[in-house]
PDB file of C-alpha atoms in Angstrom:
ATOM      1  CA  MET D   1      26.098  -1.217  35.305  1.00 59.00           C
ATOM      2  CA  PRO D   2      23.902  -2.721  38.053  1.00 66.00           C
ATOM      3  CA  ALA D   3      21.398  -5.338  36.962  1.00 65.00           C
ATOM      4  CA  ALA D   4      18.447  -3.095  37.822  1.00 69.00           C
ATOM      5  CA  GLY D   5      19.895  -0.363  35.598  1.00 75.00           C
ATOM      6  CA  ARG D   6      20.356  -2.752  32.700  1.00 73.00           C
ATOM      7  CA  TRP D   7      16.844  -4.066  33.074  1.00 72.00           C
ATOM      8  CA  ALA D   8      15.457  -0.526  33.103  1.00 81.00           C
ATOM      9  CA  MET D   9      17.402   0.151  29.902  1.00 82.00           C
ATOM     10  CA  TYR D  10      15.985  -3.030  28.335  1.00 79.00           C
ATOM     11  CA  VAL D  11      12.434  -1.991  29.243  1.00 82.00           C
ATOM     12  CA  GLY D  12      13.059   1.519  27.889  1.00 86.00           C
ATOM     13  CA  VAL D  13      14.208   0.081  24.570  1.00 85.00           C
ATOM     14  CA  ALA D  14      11.116  -2.137  24.454  1.00 85.00           C
ATOM     15  CA  ILE D  15       8.862   0.862  25.148  1.00 89.00           C
ATOM     16  CA  LEU D  16      10.474   2.935  22.384  1.00 91.00           C
ATOM     17  CA  PHE D  17      10.143  -0.004  19.997  1.00 89.00           C
ATOM     18  CA  ALA D  18       6.475  -0.441  20.967  1.00 90.00           C
ATOM     19  CA  ILE D  19       5.785   3.269  20.379  1.00 92.00           C
ATOM     20  CA  ALA D  20       7.305   3.039  16.889  1.00 93.00           C
ATOM     21  CA  CYS D  21       5.252  -0.082  16.185  1.00 91.00           C
ATOM     22  CA  GLY D  22       2.138   1.724  17.425  1.00 92.00           C
ATOM     23  CA  PHE D  23       2.663   4.614  15.002  1.00 93.00           C
ATOM     24  CA  LEU D  24       3.217   2.218  12.107  1.00 93.00           C
ATOM     25  CA  SER D  25       0.199   0.145  13.062  1.00 93.00           C
ATOM     26  CA  ASN D  26      -2.029   3.229  13.285  1.00 93.00           C
ATOM     27  CA  TRP D  27      -0.776   4.359   9.856  1.00 93.00           C
ATOM     28  CA  GLN D  28      -1.733   0.988   8.362  1.00 93.00           C
ATOM     29  CA  PHE D  29      -5.149   1.120  10.063  1.00 92.00           C
ATOM     30  CA  SER D  30      -5.670   4.573   8.491  1.00 93.00           C
ATOM     31  CA  ARG D  31      -4.706   3.285   5.060  1.00 91.00           C
ATOM     32  CA  ASN D  32      -7.050   0.338   5.502  1.00 92.00           C
ATOM     33  CA  ALA D  33      -9.915   2.705   6.381  1.00 91.00           C
ATOM     34  CA  GLU D  34      -9.167   4.841   3.306  1.00 90.00           C
ATOM     35  CA  ARG D  35      -9.100   1.752   1.085  1.00 89.00           C
ATOM     36  CA  ASN D  36     -12.409   0.521   2.518  1.00 90.00           C
ATOM     37  CA  GLU D  37     -13.943   3.928   1.802  1.00 90.00           C
ATOM     38  CA  GLN D  38     -12.738   3.718  -1.804  1.00 87.00           C
ATOM     39  CA  LEU D  39     -14.227   0.243  -2.195  1.00 91.00           C
ATOM     40  CA  ARG D  40     -17.508   1.369  -0.657  1.00 91.00           C
ATOM     41  CA  LEU D  41     -17.680   4.318  -3.059  1.00 90.00           C
ATOM     42  CA  VAL D  42     -17.131   2.052  -6.065  1.00 91.00           C
ATOM     43  CA  ALA D  43     -19.713  -0.471  -4.811  1.00 90.00           C
ATOM     44  CA  ASP D  44     -22.325   2.269  -4.317  1.00 91.00           C
ATOM     45  CA  ASN D  45     -21.714   4.242  -7.528  1.00 93.00           C
ATOM     46  CA  TYR D  46     -20.246   2.013 -10.232  1.00 92.00           C
ATOM     47  CA  ASP D  47     -23.474   0.287 -11.301  1.00 92.00           C
ATOM     48  CA  ALA D  48     -25.895   3.051 -10.321  1.00 93.00           C
ATOM     49  CA  ALA D  49     -28.556   4.148 -12.806  1.00 94.00           C
ATOM     50  CA  PRO D  50     -27.310   6.902 -15.177  1.00 95.00           C
ATOM     51  CA  VAL D  51     -28.511  10.443 -14.489  1.00 95.00           C
ATOM     52  CA  ALA D  52     -28.204  13.726 -16.359  1.00 94.00           C
ATOM     53  CA  LEU D  53     -24.816  15.441 -16.158  1.00 94.00           C
ATOM     54  CA  GLY D  54     -26.388  18.549 -14.656  1.00 91.00           C
ATOM     55  CA  ASP D  55     -27.593  16.532 -11.652  1.00 93.00           C
ATOM     56  CA  LEU D  56     -23.986  15.890 -10.572  1.00 94.00           C
ATOM     57  CA  LEU D  57     -21.799  18.535 -12.206  1.00 92.00           C
ATOM     58  CA  ALA D  58     -22.803  22.159 -12.725  1.00 91.00           C
ATOM     59  CA  PRO D  59     -20.820  24.180 -15.312  1.00 89.00           C
ATOM     60  CA  GLY D  60     -17.449  25.168 -13.871  1.00 85.00           C
ATOM     61  CA  ASP D  61     -17.871  23.163 -10.645  1.00 91.00           C
ATOM     62  CA  GLU D  62     -15.602  20.447  -9.266  1.00 92.00           C
ATOM     63  CA  LEU D  63     -16.867  16.879  -9.046  1.00 93.00           C
ATOM     64  CA  SER D  64     -17.951  15.971  -5.522  1.00 93.00           C
ATOM     65  CA  PRO D  65     -15.776  13.115  -4.161  1.00 92.00           C
ATOM     66  CA  GLY D  66     -18.939  11.188  -3.313  1.00 93.00           C
ATOM     67  CA  ASP D  67     -20.064  11.264  -6.972  1.00 94.00           C
ATOM     68  CA  GLU D  68     -16.935   9.665  -8.435  1.00 95.00           C
ATOM     69  CA  TRP D  69     -17.778   6.656 -10.662  1.00 96.00           C
ATOM     70  CA  ARG D  70     -21.415   7.768 -11.016  1.00 96.00           C
ATOM     71  CA  PRO D  71     -22.763   7.109 -14.555  1.00 97.00           C
ATOM     72  CA  VAL D  72     -24.274  10.029 -16.487  1.00 96.00           C
ATOM     73  CA  ARG D  73     -26.115  10.304 -19.820  1.00 96.00           C
ATOM     74  CA  LEU D  74     -24.768  12.652 -22.485  1.00 96.00           C
ATOM     75  CA  THR D  75     -25.917  13.685 -25.941  1.00 96.00           C
ATOM     76  CA  GLY D  76     -23.799  15.618 -28.401  1.00 96.00           C
ATOM     77  CA  GLN D  77     -21.129  15.303 -31.060  1.00 96.00           C
ATOM     78  CA  TYR D  78     -17.557  14.099 -30.793  1.00 96.00           C
ATOM     79  CA  GLN D  79     -14.878  16.619 -31.783  1.00 95.00           C
ATOM     80  CA  THR D  80     -12.785  14.082 -33.674  1.00 93.00           C
ATOM     81  CA  ASP D  81     -10.234  16.676 -34.806  1.00 93.00           C
ATOM     82  CA  ASP D  82      -9.190  17.135 -31.172  1.00 94.00           C
ATOM     83  CA  GLU D  83      -8.608  13.446 -30.449  1.00 95.00           C
ATOM     84  CA  LEU D  84      -5.606  12.744 -28.169  1.00 95.00           C
ATOM     85  CA  LEU D  85      -3.720   9.753 -26.820  1.00 95.00           C
ATOM     86  CA  VAL D  86      -2.636   9.295 -23.203  1.00 94.00           C
ATOM     87  CA  ARG D  87       0.683   7.464 -23.191  1.00 91.00           C
ATOM     88  CA  ASN D  88       2.209   4.960 -20.740  1.00 88.00           C
ATOM     89  CA  ARG D  89      -1.046   3.586 -19.330  1.00 90.00           C
ATOM     90  CA  ALA D  90      -0.771   0.154 -17.716  1.00 87.00           C
ATOM     91  CA  HIS D  91      -3.147  -2.265 -19.469  1.00 86.00           C
ATOM     92  CA  GLY D  92      -2.724  -5.862 -20.469  1.00 74.00           C
ATOM     93  CA  GLY D  93       0.777  -6.023 -19.003  1.00 78.00           C
ATOM     94  CA  SER D  94       2.136  -3.354 -21.343  1.00 81.00           C
ATOM     95  CA  ALA D  95       2.535   0.420 -21.559  1.00 86.00           C
ATOM     96  CA  ALA D  96      -0.635   1.052 -23.549  1.00 92.00           C
ATOM     97  CA  TYR D  97      -2.519   4.144 -24.706  1.00 94.00           C
ATOM     98  CA  GLU D  98      -5.934   5.560 -23.873  1.00 95.00           C
ATOM     99  CA  VAL D  99      -8.013   7.473 -26.402  1.00 96.00           C
ATOM    100  CA  LEU D 100      -9.434  10.851 -25.390  1.00 97.00           C
ATOM    101  CA  VAL D 101     -12.065  12.675 -27.449  1.00 97.00           C
ATOM    102  CA  PRO D 102     -13.935  15.851 -26.398  1.00 97.00           C
ATOM    103  CA  LEU D 103     -17.727  15.580 -26.634  1.00 97.00           C
ATOM    104  CA  ARG D 104     -19.610  18.834 -27.330  1.00 96.00           C
ATOM    105  CA  LEU D 105     -22.917  18.531 -25.528  1.00 95.00           C
ATOM    106  CA  ASP D 106     -26.247  19.914 -26.700  1.00 91.00           C
ATOM    107  CA  ASP D 107     -26.052  22.661 -24.066  1.00 90.00           C
ATOM    108  CA  GLY D 108     -22.665  23.830 -25.400  1.00 91.00           C
ATOM    109  CA  ARG D 109     -20.490  22.315 -22.665  1.00 95.00           C
ATOM    110  CA  VAL D 110     -17.517  20.164 -23.699  1.00 96.00           C
ATOM    111  CA  LEU D 111     -16.748  17.073 -21.633  1.00 97.00           C
ATOM    112  CA  LEU D 112     -13.667  14.961 -22.228  1.00 97.00           C
ATOM    113  CA  VAL D 113     -14.452  11.264 -22.844  1.00 97.00           C
ATOM    114  CA  ASP D 114     -11.956   8.447 -22.351  1.00 97.00           C
ATOM    115  CA  ARG D 115     -13.139   5.931 -24.962  1.00 96.00           C
ATOM    116  CA  GLY D 116     -10.861   3.081 -23.849  1.00 94.00           C
ATOM    117  CA  TRP D 117      -7.366   1.755 -24.370  1.00 94.00           C
ATOM    118  CA  LEU D 118      -5.266   0.425 -27.227  1.00 94.00           C
ATOM    119  CA  PRO D 119      -2.117  -1.741 -27.142  1.00 92.00           C
ATOM    120  CA  PRO D 120       1.176  -0.499 -28.598  1.00 89.00           C
ATOM    121  CA  GLY D 121       1.718  -1.020 -32.303  1.00 87.00           C
ATOM    122  CA  SER D 122       3.432  -4.053 -33.771  1.00 85.00           C
ATOM    123  CA  ARG D 123       6.380  -2.014 -35.110  1.00 85.00           C
ATOM    124  CA  GLN D 124       6.144   1.287 -33.238  1.00 86.00           C
ATOM    125  CA  PRO D 125       5.093   2.452 -29.785  1.00 84.00           C
ATOM    126  CA  GLU D 126       1.888   4.136 -31.008  1.00 87.00           C
ATOM    127  CA  PRO D 127      -1.200   2.001 -31.755  1.00 90.00           C
ATOM    128  CA  ASP D 128      -1.429   0.588 -35.270  1.00 90.00           C
ATOM    129  CA  ALA D 129      -4.911   2.113 -35.696  1.00 91.00           C
ATOM    130  CA  ILE D 130      -7.264   4.264 -33.623  1.00 92.00           C
ATOM    131  CA  PRO D 131     -10.956   3.354 -34.046  1.00 93.00           C
ATOM    132  CA  ALA D 132     -13.006   6.411 -34.944  1.00 92.00           C
ATOM    133  CA  PRO D 133     -15.882   7.476 -32.690  1.00 94.00           C
ATOM    134  CA  PRO D 134     -19.438   7.590 -34.070  1.00 93.00           C
ATOM    135  CA  SER D 135     -20.088  10.626 -36.246  1.00 90.00           C
ATOM    136  CA  GLY D 136     -23.007  12.997 -35.888  1.00 93.00           C
ATOM    137  CA  GLN D 137     -25.325  13.070 -32.896  1.00 95.00           C
ATOM    138  CA  VAL D 138     -24.562  10.393 -30.324  1.00 96.00           C
ATOM    139  CA  GLU D 139     -25.936   9.271 -26.985  1.00 96.00           C
ATOM    140  CA  VAL D 140     -23.182   8.361 -24.554  1.00 96.00           C
ATOM    141  CA  VAL D 141     -23.073   6.971 -21.040  1.00 97.00           C
ATOM    142  CA  VAL D 142     -19.885   7.640 -19.062  1.00 97.00           C
ATOM    143  CA  ARG D 143     -18.694   7.280 -15.476  1.00 97.00           C
ATOM    144  CA  LEU D 144     -17.402  10.516 -13.996  1.00 96.00           C
ATOM    145  CA  ARG D 145     -13.818  10.753 -12.749  1.00 96.00           C
ATOM    146  CA  PRO D 146     -11.833  13.735 -11.421  1.00 95.00           C
ATOM    147  CA  GLY D 147      -8.889  14.898 -13.507  1.00 94.00           C
ATOM    148  CA  GLU D 148      -5.436  13.544 -12.718  1.00 93.00           C
ATOM    149  CA  PRO D 149      -2.570  15.663 -11.343  1.00 91.00           C
ATOM    150  CA  VAL D 150       0.315  16.919 -13.442  1.00 88.00           C
ATOM    151  CA  PRO D 151       3.153  14.343 -13.387  1.00 82.00           C
ATOM    152  CA  ALA D 152       5.506  15.052 -10.492  1.00 79.00           C
ATOM    153  CA  SER D 153       8.417  13.905 -12.658  1.00 76.00           C
ATOM    154  CA  GLY D 154       7.700  16.679 -15.151  1.00 71.00           C
ATOM    155  CA  ARG D 155       7.481  14.222 -18.035  1.00 75.00           C
ATOM    156  CA  THR D 156       5.854  15.524 -21.207  1.00 76.00           C
ATOM    157  CA  ALA D 157       4.476  14.067 -24.426  1.00 77.00           C
ATOM    158  CA  GLU D 158       4.669  14.899 -28.096  1.00 81.00           C
ATOM    159  CA  ALA D 159       1.928  16.759 -29.946  1.00 81.00           C
ATOM    160  CA  GLY D 160      -1.285  14.759 -30.108  1.00 87.00           C
ATOM    161  CA  GLN D 161      -0.482  13.025 -26.823  1.00 92.00           C
ATOM    162  CA  VAL D 162      -0.566  13.841 -23.108  1.00 92.00           C
ATOM    163  CA  PRO D 163       1.380  12.216 -20.236  1.00 92.00           C
ATOM    164  CA  THR D 164      -1.669  12.038 -17.960  1.00 93.00           C
ATOM    165  CA  ILE D 165      -5.368  12.927 -17.964  1.00 95.00           C
ATOM    166  CA  ASN D 166      -4.809  16.356 -16.501  1.00 93.00           C
ATOM    167  CA  LEU D 167      -7.696  18.411 -17.828  1.00 94.00           C
ATOM    168  CA  GLY D 168      -5.642  21.599 -17.948  1.00 92.00           C
ATOM    169  CA  LEU D 169      -2.948  19.935 -20.090  1.00 92.00           C
ATOM    170  CA  VAL D 170      -5.582  18.401 -22.334  1.00 94.00           C
ATOM    171  CA  ALA D 171      -7.347  21.760 -22.798  1.00 94.00           C
ATOM    172  CA  GLU D 172      -4.081  23.262 -24.058  1.00 92.00           C
ATOM    173  CA  GLN D 173      -4.442  21.060 -27.153  1.00 92.00           C
ATOM    174  CA  THR D 174      -8.221  20.683 -27.483  1.00 92.00           C
ATOM    175  CA  GLY D 175      -9.542  24.059 -26.399  1.00 91.00           C
ATOM    176  CA  PRO D 176     -11.932  24.782 -23.488  1.00 93.00           C
ATOM    177  CA  LEU D 177     -13.152  21.760 -21.502  1.00 95.00           C
ATOM    178  CA  GLU D 178     -15.131  21.109 -18.358  1.00 94.00           C
ATOM    179  CA  GLN D 179     -12.404  21.070 -15.702  1.00 94.00           C
ATOM    180  CA  GLY D 180     -14.441  19.448 -12.944  1.00 94.00           C
ATOM    181  CA  ALA D 181     -14.403  15.911 -14.341  1.00 95.00           C
ATOM    182  CA  TYR D 182     -14.005  13.689 -17.378  1.00 96.00           C
ATOM    183  CA  GLY D 183     -15.944  10.564 -18.366  1.00 96.00           C
ATOM    184  CA  LEU D 184     -14.935   6.917 -18.750  1.00 96.00           C
ATOM    185  CA  LEU D 185     -16.949   5.472 -21.609  1.00 96.00           C
ATOM    186  CA  VAL D 186     -19.630   2.912 -20.783  1.00 96.00           C
ATOM    187  CA  SER D 187     -21.645   2.859 -24.027  1.00 95.00           C
ATOM    188  CA  GLU D 188     -22.193   4.758 -27.281  1.00 96.00           C
ATOM    189  CA  SER D 189     -25.275   4.907 -29.500  1.00 94.00           C
ATOM    190  CA  PRO D 190     -25.021   4.422 -32.410  1.00 94.00           C
ATOM    191  CA  ALA D 191     -22.327   1.859 -31.687  1.00 90.00           C
ATOM    192  CA  PRO D 192     -19.195   2.134 -33.892  1.00 91.00           C
ATOM    193  CA  ALA D 193     -17.986  -0.755 -36.036  1.00 87.00           C
ATOM    194  CA  GLU D 194     -14.757  -0.840 -34.014  1.00 91.00           C
ATOM    195  CA  ALA D 195     -13.945   0.634 -30.636  1.00 92.00           C
ATOM    196  CA  PRO D 196     -11.024   0.793 -28.227  1.00 93.00           C
ATOM    197  CA  LEU D 197     -10.864  -1.835 -25.504  1.00 93.00           C
ATOM    198  CA  PRO D 198     -12.957  -0.918 -22.443  1.00 92.00           C
ATOM    199  CA  ILE D 199     -11.225   0.307 -19.305  1.00 89.00           C
ATOM    200  CA  ASP D 200     -11.108  -2.402 -16.639  1.00 87.00           C
ATOM    201  CA  PRO D 201     -13.229  -1.912 -13.501  1.00 88.00           C
ATOM    202  CA  PRO D 202     -11.333  -0.672 -10.450  1.00 87.00           C
ATOM    203  CA  ASP D 203      -9.542  -3.303  -8.406  1.00 83.00           C
ATOM    204  CA  ASP D 204     -11.622  -4.584  -5.469  1.00 79.00           C
ATOM    205  CA  ASP D 205      -8.664  -5.960  -3.516  1.00 84.00           C
ATOM    206  CA  PRO D 206      -8.692  -4.448  -0.004  1.00 86.00           C
ATOM    207  CA  GLY D 207      -4.910  -4.706   0.160  1.00 85.00           C
ATOM    208  CA  PRO D 208      -2.635  -5.923   2.971  1.00 89.00           C
ATOM    209  CA  HIS D 209      -3.040  -2.900   5.248  1.00 90.00           C
ATOM    210  CA  LEU D 210      -5.083  -4.632   7.955  1.00 90.00           C
ATOM    211  CA  SER D 211      -2.721  -7.589   8.200  1.00 91.00           C
ATOM    212  CA  TYR D 212       0.271  -5.226   8.333  1.00 91.00           C
ATOM    213  CA  ALA D 213      -1.381  -3.247  11.156  1.00 92.00           C
ATOM    214  CA  ILE D 214      -1.893  -6.434  13.182  1.00 92.00           C
ATOM    215  CA  GLN D 215       1.690  -7.527  12.496  1.00 93.00           C
ATOM    216  CA  TRP D 216       3.067  -4.293  13.952  1.00 91.00           C
ATOM    217  CA  ILE D 217       1.010  -4.857  17.122  1.00 92.00           C
ATOM    218  CA  LEU D 218       2.418  -8.392  17.381  1.00 92.00           C
ATOM    219  CA  PHE D 219       5.950  -7.046  16.901  1.00 90.00           C
ATOM    220  CA  ALA D 220       5.437  -4.668  19.837  1.00 89.00           C
ATOM    221  CA  ILE D 221       4.224  -7.536  22.045  1.00 90.00           C
ATOM    222  CA  MET D 222       7.130  -9.713  20.929  1.00 89.00           C
ATOM    223  CA  GLY D 223       9.545  -6.917  21.859  1.00 86.00           C
ATOM    224  CA  PHE D 224       8.307  -6.926  25.469  1.00 85.00           C
ATOM    225  CA  GLY D 225       8.346 -10.733  25.479  1.00 86.00           C
ATOM    226  CA  PHE D 226      11.961 -10.800  24.331  1.00 85.00           C
ATOM    227  CA  ILE D 227      13.055  -8.277  26.963  1.00 82.00           C
ATOM    228  CA  GLY D 228      11.271 -10.317  29.626  1.00 82.00           C
ATOM    229  CA  TYR D 229      13.055 -13.435  28.414  1.00 83.00           C
ATOM    230  CA  VAL D 230      16.442 -11.651  28.576  1.00 81.00           C
ATOM    231  CA  ILE D 231      15.832 -10.471  32.148  1.00 80.00           C
ATOM    232  CA  VAL D 232      14.616 -13.876  33.370  1.00 83.00           C
ATOM    233  CA  SER D 233      17.542 -15.631  31.689  1.00 83.00           C
ATOM    234  CA  GLU D 234      20.038 -13.211  33.191  1.00 79.00           C
ATOM    235  CA  ARG D 235      18.648 -13.730  36.687  1.00 79.00           C
ATOM    236  CA  ARG D 236      18.752 -17.512  36.289  1.00 83.00           C
ATOM    237  CA  ILE D 237      22.366 -17.437  35.099  1.00 80.00           C
ATOM    238  CA  ARG D 238      23.317 -15.191  38.005  1.00 76.00           C
ATOM    239  CA  ARG D 239      21.724 -17.602  40.497  1.00 80.00           C
ATOM    240  CA  GLU D 240      23.619 -20.521  38.946  1.00 79.00           C
ATOM    241  CA  GLU D 241      26.899 -18.639  39.197  1.00 77.00           C
ATOM    242  CA  ILE D 242      26.286 -17.945  42.888  1.00 78.00           C
ATOM    243  CA  GLU D 243      25.398 -21.580  43.619  1.00 79.00           C
ATOM    244  CA  GLU D 244      28.504 -22.850  41.836  1.00 78.00           C
ATOM    245  CA  ALA D 245      30.723 -20.422  43.767  1.00 74.00           C
ATOM    246  CA  ARG D 246      29.244 -21.542  47.083  1.00 76.00           C
ATOM    247  CA  GLU D 247      29.801 -25.201  46.186  1.00 74.00           C
ATOM    248  CA  ARG D 248      33.458 -24.419  45.584  1.00 75.00           C
ATOM    249  CA  GLY D 249      33.646 -22.415  48.801  1.00 73.00           C
ATOM    250  CA  GLU D 250      34.378 -19.203  46.927  1.00 73.00           C
ATOM    251  CA  GLU D 251      32.940 -15.726  47.082  1.00 71.00           C
ATOM    252  CA  PRO D 252      30.149 -15.206  44.506  1.00 65.00           C
ATOM    253  CA  PRO D 253      31.542 -13.406  41.450  1.00 65.00           C
ATOM    254  CA  ALA D 254      30.558  -9.837  40.838  1.00 64.00           C
ATOM    255  CA  PRO D 255      27.984  -9.454  38.053  1.00 61.00           C
ATOM    256  CA  THR D 256      29.502  -8.630  34.692  1.00 56.00           C
ATOM    257  CA  HIS D 257      28.458  -5.685  32.554  1.00 49.00           C
ATOM    258  CA  ALA D 258      27.931  -7.578  29.307  1.00 45.00           C
ATOM    259  CA  LYS D 259      24.687  -9.446  29.856  1.00 45.00           C
ATOM    260  CA  LEU D 260      22.894  -8.604  26.611  1.00 47.00           C
ATOM    261  CA  ASP D 261      23.162 -12.175  25.356  1.00 51.00           C
ATOM    262  CA  PRO D 262      22.249 -14.539  28.205  1.00 47.00           C
ATOM    263  CA  LEU D 263      22.304 -17.530  25.884  1.00 46.00           C
ATOM    264  CA  ALA D 264      25.871 -16.796  24.853  1.00 49.00           C
ATOM    265  CA  ALA D 265      26.860 -16.251  28.471  1.00 47.00           C
ATOM    266  CA  HIS D 266      25.249 -19.541  29.430  1.00 47.00           C
ATOM    267  CA  ARG D 267      27.028 -21.389  26.652  1.00 50.00           C
ATOM    268  CA  GLY D 268      30.356 -19.829  27.687  1.00 48.00           C
ATOM    269  CA  ARG D 269      30.120 -21.010  31.281  1.00 49.00           C
ATOM    270  CA  LYS D 270      31.530 -24.360  32.328  1.00 49.00           C
ATOM    271  CA  ARG D 271      28.656 -26.703  33.024  1.00 49.00           C
ATOM    272  CA  PRO D 272      28.752 -28.100  36.603  1.00 49.00           C
ATOM    273  CA  ARG D 273      29.515 -31.768  36.893  1.00 49.00           C
ATOM    274  CA  ASP D 274      26.759 -34.103  37.865  1.00 51.00           C
ATOM    275  CA  ARG D 275      26.873 -34.712  41.687  1.00 54.00           C
ATOM    276  CA  ASP D 276      26.443 -38.527  41.344  1.00 55.00           C
ATOM    277  CA  ALA D 277      29.282 -38.663  38.849  1.00 55.00           C
ATOM    278  CA  ALA D 278      31.498 -36.712  41.248  1.00 57.00           C
ATOM    279  CA  ASP D 279      30.718 -39.194  44.088  1.00 57.00           C
ATOM    280  CA  GLU D 280      31.524 -42.137  41.837  1.00 56.00           C
ATOM    281  CA  ASP D 281      34.868 -40.561  40.916  1.00 58.00           C
ATOM    282  CA  ALA D 282      35.672 -40.071  44.605  1.00 57.00           C
ATOM    283  CA  LEU D 283      34.987 -43.772  45.401  1.00 54.00           C
ATOM    284  CA  LEU D 284      37.215 -44.887  42.525  1.00 53.00           C
ATOM    285  CA  ASP D 285      40.014 -42.649  43.725  1.00 58.00           C
ATOM    286  CA  ALA D 286      39.721 -44.093  47.253  1.00 57.00           C
ATOM    287  CA  HIS D 287      40.298 -47.636  45.934  1.00 50.00           C
TER     288      HIS D 287
END
């Protein structure tokens, strides 16, 4: 293949590589933007002043994405007979449990409350004890969260437990619930003698997406740089071959087809002798 054809092929490979890097970089930029939006939402809503539930969630409506993590005030009674455990929740470095209890509000609505998490038991997977919620009328502050999807793996749980906080699955065991959101417990009044451990705040790590996006751009630039280096090296080696042939009084060799590794080609060629050393050898031979 002529040198120009090989070089065009090299450039084509570099362009295809750069296009792939561009797609991957844009994907990482998109993920970074999504993560920043999540962090902004948490920063704006997490510590906001509590409002009435009706201000954010009408009966039967879905929670607006912009209202996630907003605190709301509730008054009502816990339905302790319908208490459930969510299994396989990552807390404290173990597969823990979260405690779900429906709260019947004064207006008749029932909102699911996640009261916190409990570690596995000392001799069995289930917690050793589940702290009871306050009895009678209570005032509760929760942060609103949308329900979780049904597990894609199809995993299930035994009676009294659920595999995820999917409000439809929970309602199958507790009875009718508000399907638009559930609440993560912030406070209860009166406060119980014992309570589950509070759910940790959401992680504020922005993640590596921005650095990955920049890395893919650098990879694309390095691809063009490498191809340029290969072409320049190949031309230099070709010039050296021609000069050596002329010094020997020979016809310049035809270019070879395998030029993908100019360094290897350079190493494989016999290095020309130093001209001064050749003159010295000639003088010695004359004497």
